[in-house]
CSV table of C-alpha atoms and ligand atoms in Angstrom, one decimal:
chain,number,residue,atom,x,y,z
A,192,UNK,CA,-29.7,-36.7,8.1
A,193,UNK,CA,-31.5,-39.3,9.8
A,194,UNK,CA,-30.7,-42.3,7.3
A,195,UNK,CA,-27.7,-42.3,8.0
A,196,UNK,CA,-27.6,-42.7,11.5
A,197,UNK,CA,-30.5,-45.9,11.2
A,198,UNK,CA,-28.8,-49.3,11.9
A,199,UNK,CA,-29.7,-51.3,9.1
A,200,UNK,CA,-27.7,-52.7,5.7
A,201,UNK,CA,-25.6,-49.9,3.9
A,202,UNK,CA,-26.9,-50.7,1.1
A,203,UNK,CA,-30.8,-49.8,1.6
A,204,UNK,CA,-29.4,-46.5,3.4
A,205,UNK,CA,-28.0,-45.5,0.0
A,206,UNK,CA,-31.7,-47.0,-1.5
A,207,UNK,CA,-33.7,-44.9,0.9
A,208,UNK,CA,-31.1,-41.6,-0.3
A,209,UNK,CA,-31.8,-42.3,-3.8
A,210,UNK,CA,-35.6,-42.4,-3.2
A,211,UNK,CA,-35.7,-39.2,-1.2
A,212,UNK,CA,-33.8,-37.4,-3.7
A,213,UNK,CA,-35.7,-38.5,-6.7
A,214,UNK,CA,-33.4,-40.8,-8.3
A,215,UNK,CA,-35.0,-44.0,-9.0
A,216,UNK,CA,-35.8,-44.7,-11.8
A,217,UNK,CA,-39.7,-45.2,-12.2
A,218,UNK,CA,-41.0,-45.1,-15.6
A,219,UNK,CA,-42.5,-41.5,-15.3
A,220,UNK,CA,-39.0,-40.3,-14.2
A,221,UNK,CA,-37.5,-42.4,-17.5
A,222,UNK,CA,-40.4,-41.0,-19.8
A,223,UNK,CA,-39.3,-37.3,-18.8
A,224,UNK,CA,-35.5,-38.2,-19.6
A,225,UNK,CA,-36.4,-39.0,-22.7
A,226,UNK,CA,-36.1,-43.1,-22.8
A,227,UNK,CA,-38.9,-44.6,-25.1
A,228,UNK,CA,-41.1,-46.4,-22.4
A,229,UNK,CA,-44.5,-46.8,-21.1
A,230,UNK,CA,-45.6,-44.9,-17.9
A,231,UNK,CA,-47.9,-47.3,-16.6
A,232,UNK,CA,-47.3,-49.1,-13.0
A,233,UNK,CA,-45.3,-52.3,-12.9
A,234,UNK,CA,-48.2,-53.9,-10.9
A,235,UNK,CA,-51.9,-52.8,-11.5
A,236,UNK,CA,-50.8,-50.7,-15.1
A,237,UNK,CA,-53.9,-48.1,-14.3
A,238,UNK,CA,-52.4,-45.5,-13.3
A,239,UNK,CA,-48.6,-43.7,-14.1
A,240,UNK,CA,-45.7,-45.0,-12.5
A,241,UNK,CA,-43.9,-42.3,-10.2
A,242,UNK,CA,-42.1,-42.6,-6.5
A,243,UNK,CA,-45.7,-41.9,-4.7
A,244,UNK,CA,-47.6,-44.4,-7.1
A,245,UNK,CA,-44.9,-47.5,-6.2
A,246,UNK,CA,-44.6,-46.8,-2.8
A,247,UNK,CA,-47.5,-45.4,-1.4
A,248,UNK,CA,-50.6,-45.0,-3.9
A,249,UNK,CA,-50.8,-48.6,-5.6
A,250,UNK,CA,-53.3,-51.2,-4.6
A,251,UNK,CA,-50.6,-53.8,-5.0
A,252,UNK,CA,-48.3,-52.3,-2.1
A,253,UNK,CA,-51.0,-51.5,0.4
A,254,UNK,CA,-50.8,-55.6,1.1
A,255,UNK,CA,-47.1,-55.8,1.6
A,256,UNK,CA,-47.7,-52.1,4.4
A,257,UNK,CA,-50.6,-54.3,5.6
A,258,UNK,CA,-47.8,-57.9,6.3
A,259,UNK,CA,-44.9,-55.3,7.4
A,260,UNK,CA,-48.1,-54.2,10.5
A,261,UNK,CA,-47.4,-50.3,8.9
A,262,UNK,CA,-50.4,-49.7,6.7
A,263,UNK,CA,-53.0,-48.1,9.4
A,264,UNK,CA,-50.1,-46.2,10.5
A,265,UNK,CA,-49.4,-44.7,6.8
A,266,UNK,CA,-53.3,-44.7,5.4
A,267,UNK,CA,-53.8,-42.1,8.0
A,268,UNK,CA,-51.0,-39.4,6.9
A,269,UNK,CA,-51.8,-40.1,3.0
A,270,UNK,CA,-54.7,-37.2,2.5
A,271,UNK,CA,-52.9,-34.7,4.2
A,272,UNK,CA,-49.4,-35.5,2.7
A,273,UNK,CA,-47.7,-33.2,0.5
A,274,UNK,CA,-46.1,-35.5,-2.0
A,275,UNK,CA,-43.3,-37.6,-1.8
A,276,UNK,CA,-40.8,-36.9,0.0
A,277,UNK,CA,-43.0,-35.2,2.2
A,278,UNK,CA,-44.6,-37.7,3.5
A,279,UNK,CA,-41.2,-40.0,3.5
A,280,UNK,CA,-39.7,-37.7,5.6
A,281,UNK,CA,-42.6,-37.0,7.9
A,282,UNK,CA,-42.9,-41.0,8.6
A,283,UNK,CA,-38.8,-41.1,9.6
A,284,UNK,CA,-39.3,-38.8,11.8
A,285,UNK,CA,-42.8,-40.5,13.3
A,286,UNK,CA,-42.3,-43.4,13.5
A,287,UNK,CA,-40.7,-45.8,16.8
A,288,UNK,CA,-37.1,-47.1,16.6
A,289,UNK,CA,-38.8,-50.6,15.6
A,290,UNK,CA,-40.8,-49.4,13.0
A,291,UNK,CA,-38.2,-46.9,11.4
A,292,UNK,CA,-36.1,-49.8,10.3
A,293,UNK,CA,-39.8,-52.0,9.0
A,294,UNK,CA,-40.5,-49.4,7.1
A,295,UNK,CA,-36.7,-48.8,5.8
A,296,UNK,CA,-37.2,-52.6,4.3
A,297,UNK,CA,-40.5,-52.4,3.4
A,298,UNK,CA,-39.2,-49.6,1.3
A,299,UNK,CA,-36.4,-51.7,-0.3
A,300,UNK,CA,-39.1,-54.6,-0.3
A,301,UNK,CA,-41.5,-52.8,-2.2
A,302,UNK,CA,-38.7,-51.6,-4.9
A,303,UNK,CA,-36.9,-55.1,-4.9
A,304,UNK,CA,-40.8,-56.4,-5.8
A,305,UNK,CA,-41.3,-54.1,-8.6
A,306,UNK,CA,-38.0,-54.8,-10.2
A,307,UNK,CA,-38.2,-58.8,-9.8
A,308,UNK,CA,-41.8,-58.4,-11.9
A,309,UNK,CA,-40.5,-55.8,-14.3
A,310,UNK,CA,-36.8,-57.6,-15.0
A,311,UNK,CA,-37.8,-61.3,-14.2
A,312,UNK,CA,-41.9,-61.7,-14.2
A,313,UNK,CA,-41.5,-62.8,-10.9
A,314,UNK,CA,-44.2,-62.1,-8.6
A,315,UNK,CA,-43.0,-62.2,-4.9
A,316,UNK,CA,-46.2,-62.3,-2.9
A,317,UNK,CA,-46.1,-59.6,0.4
A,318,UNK,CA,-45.8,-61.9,3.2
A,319,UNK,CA,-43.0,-63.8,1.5
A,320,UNK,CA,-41.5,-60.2,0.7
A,321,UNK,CA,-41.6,-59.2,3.9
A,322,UNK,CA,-40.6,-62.6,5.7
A,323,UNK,CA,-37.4,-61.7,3.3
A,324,UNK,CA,-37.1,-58.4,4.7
A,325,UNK,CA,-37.5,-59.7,8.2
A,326,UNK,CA,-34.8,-62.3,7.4
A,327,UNK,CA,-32.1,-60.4,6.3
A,328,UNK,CA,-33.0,-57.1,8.7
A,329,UNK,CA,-32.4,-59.9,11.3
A,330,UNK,CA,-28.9,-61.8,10.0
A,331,UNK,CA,-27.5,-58.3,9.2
A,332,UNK,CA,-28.0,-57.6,13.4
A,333,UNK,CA,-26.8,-60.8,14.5
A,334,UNK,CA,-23.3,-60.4,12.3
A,335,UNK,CA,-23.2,-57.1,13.8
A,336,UNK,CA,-23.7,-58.2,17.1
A,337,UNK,CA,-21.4,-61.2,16.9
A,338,UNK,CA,-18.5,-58.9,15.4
A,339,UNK,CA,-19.1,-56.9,18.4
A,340,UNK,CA,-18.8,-59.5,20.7
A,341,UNK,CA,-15.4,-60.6,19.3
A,342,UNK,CA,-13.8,-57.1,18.7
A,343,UNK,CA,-14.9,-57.1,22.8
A,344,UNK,CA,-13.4,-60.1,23.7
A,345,UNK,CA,-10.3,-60.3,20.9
A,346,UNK,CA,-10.0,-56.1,21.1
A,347,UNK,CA,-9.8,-56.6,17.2
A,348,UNK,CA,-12.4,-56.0,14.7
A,349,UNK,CA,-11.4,-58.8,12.8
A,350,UNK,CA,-14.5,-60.5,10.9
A,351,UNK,CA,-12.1,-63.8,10.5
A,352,UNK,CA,-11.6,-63.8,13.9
A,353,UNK,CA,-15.5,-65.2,14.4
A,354,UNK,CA,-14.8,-68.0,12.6
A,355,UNK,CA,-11.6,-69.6,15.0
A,356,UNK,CA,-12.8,-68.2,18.1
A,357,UNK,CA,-14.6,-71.3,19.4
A,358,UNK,CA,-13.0,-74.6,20.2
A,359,UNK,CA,-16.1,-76.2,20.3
A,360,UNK,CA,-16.9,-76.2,17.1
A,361,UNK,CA,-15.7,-77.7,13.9
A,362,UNK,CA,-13.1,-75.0,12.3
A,363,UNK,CA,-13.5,-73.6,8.6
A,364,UNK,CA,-9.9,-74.3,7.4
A,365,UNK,CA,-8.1,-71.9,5.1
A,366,UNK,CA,-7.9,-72.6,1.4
A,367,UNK,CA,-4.4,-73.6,-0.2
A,368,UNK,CA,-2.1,-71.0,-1.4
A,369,UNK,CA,-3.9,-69.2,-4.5
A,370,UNK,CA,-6.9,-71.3,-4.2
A,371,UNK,CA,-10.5,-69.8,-3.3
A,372,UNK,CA,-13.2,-71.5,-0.8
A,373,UNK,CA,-16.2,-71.1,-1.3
A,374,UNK,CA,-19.0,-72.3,1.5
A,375,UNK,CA,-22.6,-72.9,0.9
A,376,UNK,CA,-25.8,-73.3,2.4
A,377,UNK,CA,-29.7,-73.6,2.5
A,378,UNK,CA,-32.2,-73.2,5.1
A,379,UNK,CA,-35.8,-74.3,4.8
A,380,UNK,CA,-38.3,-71.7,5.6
A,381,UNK,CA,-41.3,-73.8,6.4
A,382,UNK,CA,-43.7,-71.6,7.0
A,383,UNK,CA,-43.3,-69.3,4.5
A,384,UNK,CA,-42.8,-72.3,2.3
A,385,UNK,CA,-39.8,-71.0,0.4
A,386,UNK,CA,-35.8,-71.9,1.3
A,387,UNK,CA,-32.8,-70.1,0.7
A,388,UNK,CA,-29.1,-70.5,0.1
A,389,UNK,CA,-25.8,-68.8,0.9
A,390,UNK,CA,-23.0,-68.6,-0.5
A,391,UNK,CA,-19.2,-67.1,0.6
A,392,UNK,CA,-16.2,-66.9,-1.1
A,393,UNK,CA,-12.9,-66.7,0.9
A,394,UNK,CA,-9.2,-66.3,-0.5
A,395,UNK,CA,-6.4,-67.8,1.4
A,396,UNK,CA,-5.8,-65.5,3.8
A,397,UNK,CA,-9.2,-66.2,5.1
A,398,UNK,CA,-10.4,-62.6,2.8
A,399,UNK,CA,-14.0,-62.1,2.4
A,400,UNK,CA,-14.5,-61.9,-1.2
A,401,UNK,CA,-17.8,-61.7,-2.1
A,402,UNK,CA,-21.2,-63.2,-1.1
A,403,UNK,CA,-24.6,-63.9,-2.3
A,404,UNK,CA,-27.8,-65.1,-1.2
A,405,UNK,CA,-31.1,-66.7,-3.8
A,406,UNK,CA,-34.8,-67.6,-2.6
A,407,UNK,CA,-37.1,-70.1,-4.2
A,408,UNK,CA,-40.1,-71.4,-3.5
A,409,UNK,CA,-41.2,-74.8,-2.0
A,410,UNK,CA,-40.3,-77.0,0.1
A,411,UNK,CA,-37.5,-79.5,-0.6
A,412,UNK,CA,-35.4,-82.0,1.2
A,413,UNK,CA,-32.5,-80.9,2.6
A,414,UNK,CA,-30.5,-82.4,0.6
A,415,UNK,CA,-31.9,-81.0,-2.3
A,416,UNK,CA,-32.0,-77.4,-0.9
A,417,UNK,CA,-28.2,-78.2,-0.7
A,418,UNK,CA,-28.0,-79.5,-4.3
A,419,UNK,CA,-30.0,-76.2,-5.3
A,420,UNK,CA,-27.3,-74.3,-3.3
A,421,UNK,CA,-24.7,-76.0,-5.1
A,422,UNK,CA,-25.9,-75.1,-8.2
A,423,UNK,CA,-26.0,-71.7,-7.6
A,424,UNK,CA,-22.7,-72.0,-6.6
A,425,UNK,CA,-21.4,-73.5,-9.7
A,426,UNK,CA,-23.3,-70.7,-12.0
A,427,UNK,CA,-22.0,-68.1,-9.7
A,428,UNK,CA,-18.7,-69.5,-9.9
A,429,UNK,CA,-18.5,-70.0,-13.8
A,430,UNK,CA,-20.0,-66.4,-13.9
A,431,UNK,CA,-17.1,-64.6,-12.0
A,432,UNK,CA,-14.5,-66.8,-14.1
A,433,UNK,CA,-13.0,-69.1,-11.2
A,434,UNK,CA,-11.8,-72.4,-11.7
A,435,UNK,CA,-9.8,-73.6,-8.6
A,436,UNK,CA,-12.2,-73.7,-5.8
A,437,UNK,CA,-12.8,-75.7,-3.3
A,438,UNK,CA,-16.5,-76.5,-2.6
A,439,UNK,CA,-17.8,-76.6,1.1
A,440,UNK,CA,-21.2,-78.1,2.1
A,441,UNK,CA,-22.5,-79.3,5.3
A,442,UNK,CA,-24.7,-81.7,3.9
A,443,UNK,CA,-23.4,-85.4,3.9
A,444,UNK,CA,-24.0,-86.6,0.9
A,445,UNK,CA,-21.3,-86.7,-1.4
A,446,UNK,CA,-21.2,-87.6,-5.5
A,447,UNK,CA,-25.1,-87.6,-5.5
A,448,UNK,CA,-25.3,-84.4,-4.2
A,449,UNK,CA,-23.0,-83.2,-7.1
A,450,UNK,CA,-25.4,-85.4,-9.5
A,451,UNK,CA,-28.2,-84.1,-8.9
A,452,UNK,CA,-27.0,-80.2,-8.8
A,453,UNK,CA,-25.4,-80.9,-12.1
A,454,UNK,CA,-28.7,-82.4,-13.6
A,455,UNK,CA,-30.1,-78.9,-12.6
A,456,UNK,CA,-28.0,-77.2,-14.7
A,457,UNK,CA,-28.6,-77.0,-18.6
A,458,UNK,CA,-26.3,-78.9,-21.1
A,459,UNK,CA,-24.7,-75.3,-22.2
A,460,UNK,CA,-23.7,-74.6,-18.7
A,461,UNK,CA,-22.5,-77.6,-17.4
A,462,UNK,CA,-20.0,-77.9,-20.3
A,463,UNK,CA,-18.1,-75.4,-18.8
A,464,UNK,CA,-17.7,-77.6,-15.3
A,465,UNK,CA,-16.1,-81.1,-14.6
A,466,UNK,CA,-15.8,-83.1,-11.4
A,467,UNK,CA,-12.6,-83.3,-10.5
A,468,UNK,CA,-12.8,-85.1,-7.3
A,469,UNK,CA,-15.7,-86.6,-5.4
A,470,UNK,CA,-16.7,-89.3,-3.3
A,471,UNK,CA,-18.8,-92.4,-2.9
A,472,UNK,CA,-18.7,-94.3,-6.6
A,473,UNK,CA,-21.1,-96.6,-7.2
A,474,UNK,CA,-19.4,-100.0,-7.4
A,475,UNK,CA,-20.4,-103.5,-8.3
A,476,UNK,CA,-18.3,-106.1,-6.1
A,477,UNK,CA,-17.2,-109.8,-7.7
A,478,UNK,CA,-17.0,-112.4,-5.1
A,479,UNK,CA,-13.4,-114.7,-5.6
A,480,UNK,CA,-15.3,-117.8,-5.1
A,481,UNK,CA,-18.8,-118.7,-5.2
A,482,UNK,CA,-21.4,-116.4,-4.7
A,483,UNK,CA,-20.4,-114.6,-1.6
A,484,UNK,CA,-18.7,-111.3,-2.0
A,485,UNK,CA,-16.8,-111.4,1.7
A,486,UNK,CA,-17.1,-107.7,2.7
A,487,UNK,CA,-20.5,-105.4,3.4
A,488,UNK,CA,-21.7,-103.2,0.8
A,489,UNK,CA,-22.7,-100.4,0.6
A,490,UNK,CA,-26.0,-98.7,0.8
A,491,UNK,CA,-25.7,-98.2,-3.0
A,492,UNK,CA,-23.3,-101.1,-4.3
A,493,UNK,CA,-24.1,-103.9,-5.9
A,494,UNK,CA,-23.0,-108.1,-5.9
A,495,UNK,CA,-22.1,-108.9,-8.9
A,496,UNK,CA,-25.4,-111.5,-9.5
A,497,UNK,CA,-27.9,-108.8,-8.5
A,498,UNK,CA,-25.5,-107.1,-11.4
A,499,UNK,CA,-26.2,-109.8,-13.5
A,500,UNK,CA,-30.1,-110.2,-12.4
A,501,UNK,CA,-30.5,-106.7,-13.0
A,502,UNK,CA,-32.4,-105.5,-15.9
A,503,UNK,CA,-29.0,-103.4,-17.1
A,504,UNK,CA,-27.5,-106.4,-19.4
A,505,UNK,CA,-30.7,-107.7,-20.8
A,506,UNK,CA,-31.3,-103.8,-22.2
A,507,UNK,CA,-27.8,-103.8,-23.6
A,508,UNK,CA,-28.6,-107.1,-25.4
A,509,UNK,CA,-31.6,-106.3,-26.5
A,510,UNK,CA,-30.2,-102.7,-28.0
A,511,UNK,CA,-27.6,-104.0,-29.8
A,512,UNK,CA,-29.3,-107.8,-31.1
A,513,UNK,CA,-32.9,-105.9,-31.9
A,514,UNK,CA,-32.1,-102.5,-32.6
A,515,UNK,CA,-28.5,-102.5,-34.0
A,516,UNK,CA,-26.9,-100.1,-31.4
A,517,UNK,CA,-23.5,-99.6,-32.8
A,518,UNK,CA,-20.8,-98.0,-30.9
A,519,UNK,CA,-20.5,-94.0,-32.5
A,520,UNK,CA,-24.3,-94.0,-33.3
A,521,UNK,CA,-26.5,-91.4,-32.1
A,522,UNK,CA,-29.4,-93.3,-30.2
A,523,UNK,CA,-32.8,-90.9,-29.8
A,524,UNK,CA,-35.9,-92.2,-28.4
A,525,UNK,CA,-39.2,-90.4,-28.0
A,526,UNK,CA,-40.2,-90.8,-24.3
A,527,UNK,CA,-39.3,-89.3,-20.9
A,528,UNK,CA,-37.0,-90.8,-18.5
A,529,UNK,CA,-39.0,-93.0,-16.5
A,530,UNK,CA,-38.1,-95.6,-14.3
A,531,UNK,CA,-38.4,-97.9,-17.2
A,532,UNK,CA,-37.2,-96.5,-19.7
A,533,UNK,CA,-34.7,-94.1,-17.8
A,534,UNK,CA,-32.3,-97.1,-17.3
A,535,UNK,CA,-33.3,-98.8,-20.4
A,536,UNK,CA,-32.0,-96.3,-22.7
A,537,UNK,CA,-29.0,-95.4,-21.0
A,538,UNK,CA,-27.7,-99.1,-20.8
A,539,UNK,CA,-28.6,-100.2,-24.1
A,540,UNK,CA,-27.2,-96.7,-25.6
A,541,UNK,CA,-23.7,-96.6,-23.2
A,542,UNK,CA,-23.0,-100.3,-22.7
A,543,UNK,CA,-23.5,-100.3,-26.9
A,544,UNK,CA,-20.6,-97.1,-27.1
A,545,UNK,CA,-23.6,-95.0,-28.2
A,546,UNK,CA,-23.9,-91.6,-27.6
A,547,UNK,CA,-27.8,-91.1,-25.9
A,548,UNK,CA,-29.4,-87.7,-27.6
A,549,UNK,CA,-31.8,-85.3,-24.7
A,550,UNK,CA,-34.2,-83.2,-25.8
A,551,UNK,CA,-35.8,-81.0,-23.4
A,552,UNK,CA,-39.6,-80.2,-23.8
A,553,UNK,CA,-42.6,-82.1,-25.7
A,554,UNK,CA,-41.8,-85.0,-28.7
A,555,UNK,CA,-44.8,-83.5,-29.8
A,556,UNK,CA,-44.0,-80.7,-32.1
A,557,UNK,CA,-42.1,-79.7,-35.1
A,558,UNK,CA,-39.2,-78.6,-32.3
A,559,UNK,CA,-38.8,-82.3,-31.9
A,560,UNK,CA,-38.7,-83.4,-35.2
A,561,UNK,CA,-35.8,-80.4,-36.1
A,562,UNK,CA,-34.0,-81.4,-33.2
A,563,UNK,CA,-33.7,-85.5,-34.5
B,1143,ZN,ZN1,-50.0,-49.6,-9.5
């Protein structure tokens, strides 16, 4: 059969199978196995959902046909196709090499997009869709080509090879005996205005473990693309139960990279997580004599009189002499954590041996009031 034979991802080969022999699982193939659900489309809910309606026959998919340059192609065969598969087959065997595999992850695209609305309320506009499809139609060729090109010049088909074939550049070292390694990171897609991270888990023998790939919207810094990655990392992590890994970025950045990825992650989460090991403290130097501390700081360190002509003390004074900040009280404020009042609490509350309580959302309503 000619799916098999196409050179794109396994996975939407066994996608495009399932679709030509009826077994996805739209909401009019549900409703006739007896699950209690509506019929109506995912997208435009006019009409019933079967496989010609999400692929073919909704409004909503003629614009992601139109941004994958196969709609004009498809609008002509769709009067005189005979349902379905019909017409699925009739384009695989129509359509150019290129196009075959556009329209094999338009396909998966279109399904991917009807599940992220159904399952996650997400909706994926087409040309980001598509840019996707493009994306990963395109990495899943160049690791094909590059394992080529190494079983070629190694004779081996060894996928680790890849990674120690090149002097040049810097090596990926092995993990420690029973330890995992897990790599991450984000690329910035600016035209499409969305980035994307990576993320690869190796055991110590250099194993391929598993892998996984999220997309977002917007347009961050680099570094915070990498903190997003690292977040996903730590979830994913946490999810599949591992504990000793060691984290790999290529981002520079050290402990506030881990900061900031932690203060993505809710308080529930993150309790399952501690730093073990990082870098680049924060320190505040003393000088021995006088006022000159005698070695160069730091981008982020501090002399001890910018210490001391900081606001920092005066808020923990002023906590504990005006408001009675005792250490074991629970201190909760209502305001957001501005650049006055972020450092203001936090000093008065932790230099006091308080503990500082967050809410997340509006002081506004009754939520707020339960939650002090
Ligand atoms: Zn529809």
């Amino acid at each position: 059969m000619q799916i098999w034979n196409m050179k794109i991802p396994q996975k939407i080969k066994v996608f495009l199978w399932r679709a030509a022999r009826g077994c996805l699982p739209t909401r009019e193939r549900l409703r006739t196995r007896g699950v209690q659900c509506t019929d109506r489309c995912v997208h435009c809910e006019q009409s019933f959902e079967n496989d010609w309606h999400v692929f073919f026959g909704c409004n909503k998919v003629e614009e992601v046909w139109a941004e994958a340059g196969l709609w004009s192609f498809i609008r002509d065969k769709l009067e005189i196709a005979d349902g379905f598969v019909a017409l699925f087959f009739q384009l695989l065997e129509l359509l150019s090499q290129h196009n075959l595999h556009m329209f094999a992850m338009t396909m998966w695209s279109i399904w991917k997009r009807r599940n992220d609305k159904l399952w996650n309320g997400i909706e994926t506009r087409p040309t980001v869709s598509i840019m996707l499809a493009r994306d990963s139609l395109h990495q899943w060729q160049l690791i094909r080509q590059k394992r080529q090109h190494t079983a070629a010049v190694t004779g081996s088909d060894s996928s680790a090879a890849t990674l120690h074939s090149s002097s040049n550049t810097i090596r990926w070292r092995k993990p420690g005996t029973g330890e995992v390694k897990c790599n991450v990171d984000a690329a910035i897609f600016k035209d499409h205005g969305c980035y994307g991270v990576g993320i690869c888990l190796r055991g110590d023998n250099c194993e391929f473990i598993a892998a996984k790939m999220a997309w977002f919207y917007g347009l961050p810094q680099p570094q915070e693309a990498e903190a997003c990655g690292l977040r996903e990392a730590i979830l994913w992590l946490g999810d599949r139960g591992l504990t000793a890994v060691s984290i790999e970025l290529d981002y520079l950045c050290g402990v506030s990279l881990v900061a900031k990825s932690l203060g993505m992650i809710s308080y529930q989460e993150a309790e399952r997580f501690r730093v073990i090991e990082a870098a680049e403290r924060k320190v505040i130097v003393l000088p021995v004599i006088g006022n000159d501390v005698g070695v160069q700081l730091r981008e982020h360190d501090l002399s001890w009189n910018s210490f001391l002509s900081s606001d920092k003390l005066h808020s923990a004074a002023d906590g504990w002499a005006f408001i009675d900040i005792q250490p074991g009280d629970v201190y909760c404020w209502p305001t957001n954590l501005g650049w006055v009042m972020g450092p203001t609490l936090m000093y008065s509350c932790f230099l006091s041996g308080a503990t500082l309580a967050f809410y997340h959302g509006t002081p506004l309503g009754h939520g707020f009031g339960k939650f002090v």
